[in-house]
């Protein structure tokens, strides 16, 4: 799996401040943190093929993703293993 996309998903899930941009297998990260794989490997899931997100201090997030976050719904979910 692409380490940049894992970093994006990890940082957005934990609301770590930064600027995140992804398009397919390409990604740009300004800020964020590397995934902590202890005690298990972070699975990393993006919910769209492309997008942009900004996470600010104080747990404020703005993202272009407007779909469903329901893990039981398979529409539009991209999983990285």
mmCIF file of C-alpha atoms in Angstrom, residues 25-62:
data_model
loop_
_atom_site.group_PDB
_atom_site.id
_atom_site.type_symbol
_atom_site.label_atom_id
_atom_site.label_comp_id
_atom_site.label_asym_id
_atom_site.label_seq_id
_atom_site.Cartn_x
_atom_site.Cartn_y
_atom_site.Cartn_z
ATOM 1 C CA UNK A 25 -2.607 6.359 -5.784
ATOM 2 C CA UNK A 26 -1.011 9.836 -5.584
ATOM 3 C CA UNK A 27 -1.131 11.965 -2.443
ATOM 4 C CA UNK A 28 0.224 15.189 -0.971
ATOM 5 C CA UNK A 29 0.548 15.735 2.775
ATOM 6 C CA UNK A 30 1.532 18.899 4.614
ATOM 7 C CA UNK A 31 1.526 18.066 8.315
ATOM 8 C CA UNK A 32 0.098 14.846 9.711
ATOM 9 C CA UNK A 33 1.953 11.906 11.251
ATOM 10 C CA UNK A 34 3.173 8.494 10.188
ATOM 11 C CA UNK A 35 0.820 5.631 11.179
ATOM 12 C CA UNK A 36 1.548 4.007 14.521
ATOM 13 C CA UNK A 37 1.529 0.269 13.775
ATOM 14 C CA UNK A 38 1.917 -0.884 17.385
ATOM 15 C CA UNK A 39 0.285 -3.100 18.652
ATOM 16 C CA UNK A 40 -1.297 -3.753 15.200
ATOM 17 C CA UNK A 41 -0.910 -2.430 11.660
ATOM 18 C CA UNK A 42 -3.165 0.541 10.930
ATOM 19 C CA UNK A 43 -5.585 -0.647 8.190
ATOM 20 C CA UNK A 44 -6.064 2.672 6.336
ATOM 21 C CA UNK A 45 -9.343 3.365 4.523
ATOM 22 C CA UNK A 46 -10.127 6.242 2.186
ATOM 23 C CA UNK A 47 -13.772 6.730 1.287
ATOM 24 C CA UNK A 48 -13.168 8.215 -2.172
ATOM 25 C CA UNK A 49 -10.689 7.902 -5.059
ATOM 26 C CA UNK A 50 -9.828 11.597 -4.893
ATOM 27 C CA UNK A 51 -10.304 14.434 -2.470
ATOM 28 C CA UNK A 52 -8.941 17.200 -0.344
ATOM 29 C CA UNK A 53 -9.084 17.774 3.406
ATOM 30 C CA UNK A 54 -7.880 20.386 5.862
ATOM 31 C CA UNK A 55 -7.615 19.600 9.567
ATOM 32 C CA UNK A 56 -7.047 22.528 11.915
ATOM 33 C CA UNK A 57 -6.114 22.545 15.596
ATOM 34 C CA UNK A 58 -9.169 22.233 17.807
ATOM 35 C CA UNK A 59 -10.446 19.182 15.893
ATOM 36 C CA UNK A 60 -11.928 21.129 12.994
ATOM 37 C CA UNK A 61 -11.990 19.272 9.679
ATOM 38 C CA UNK A 62 -13.133 20.286 6.211
#
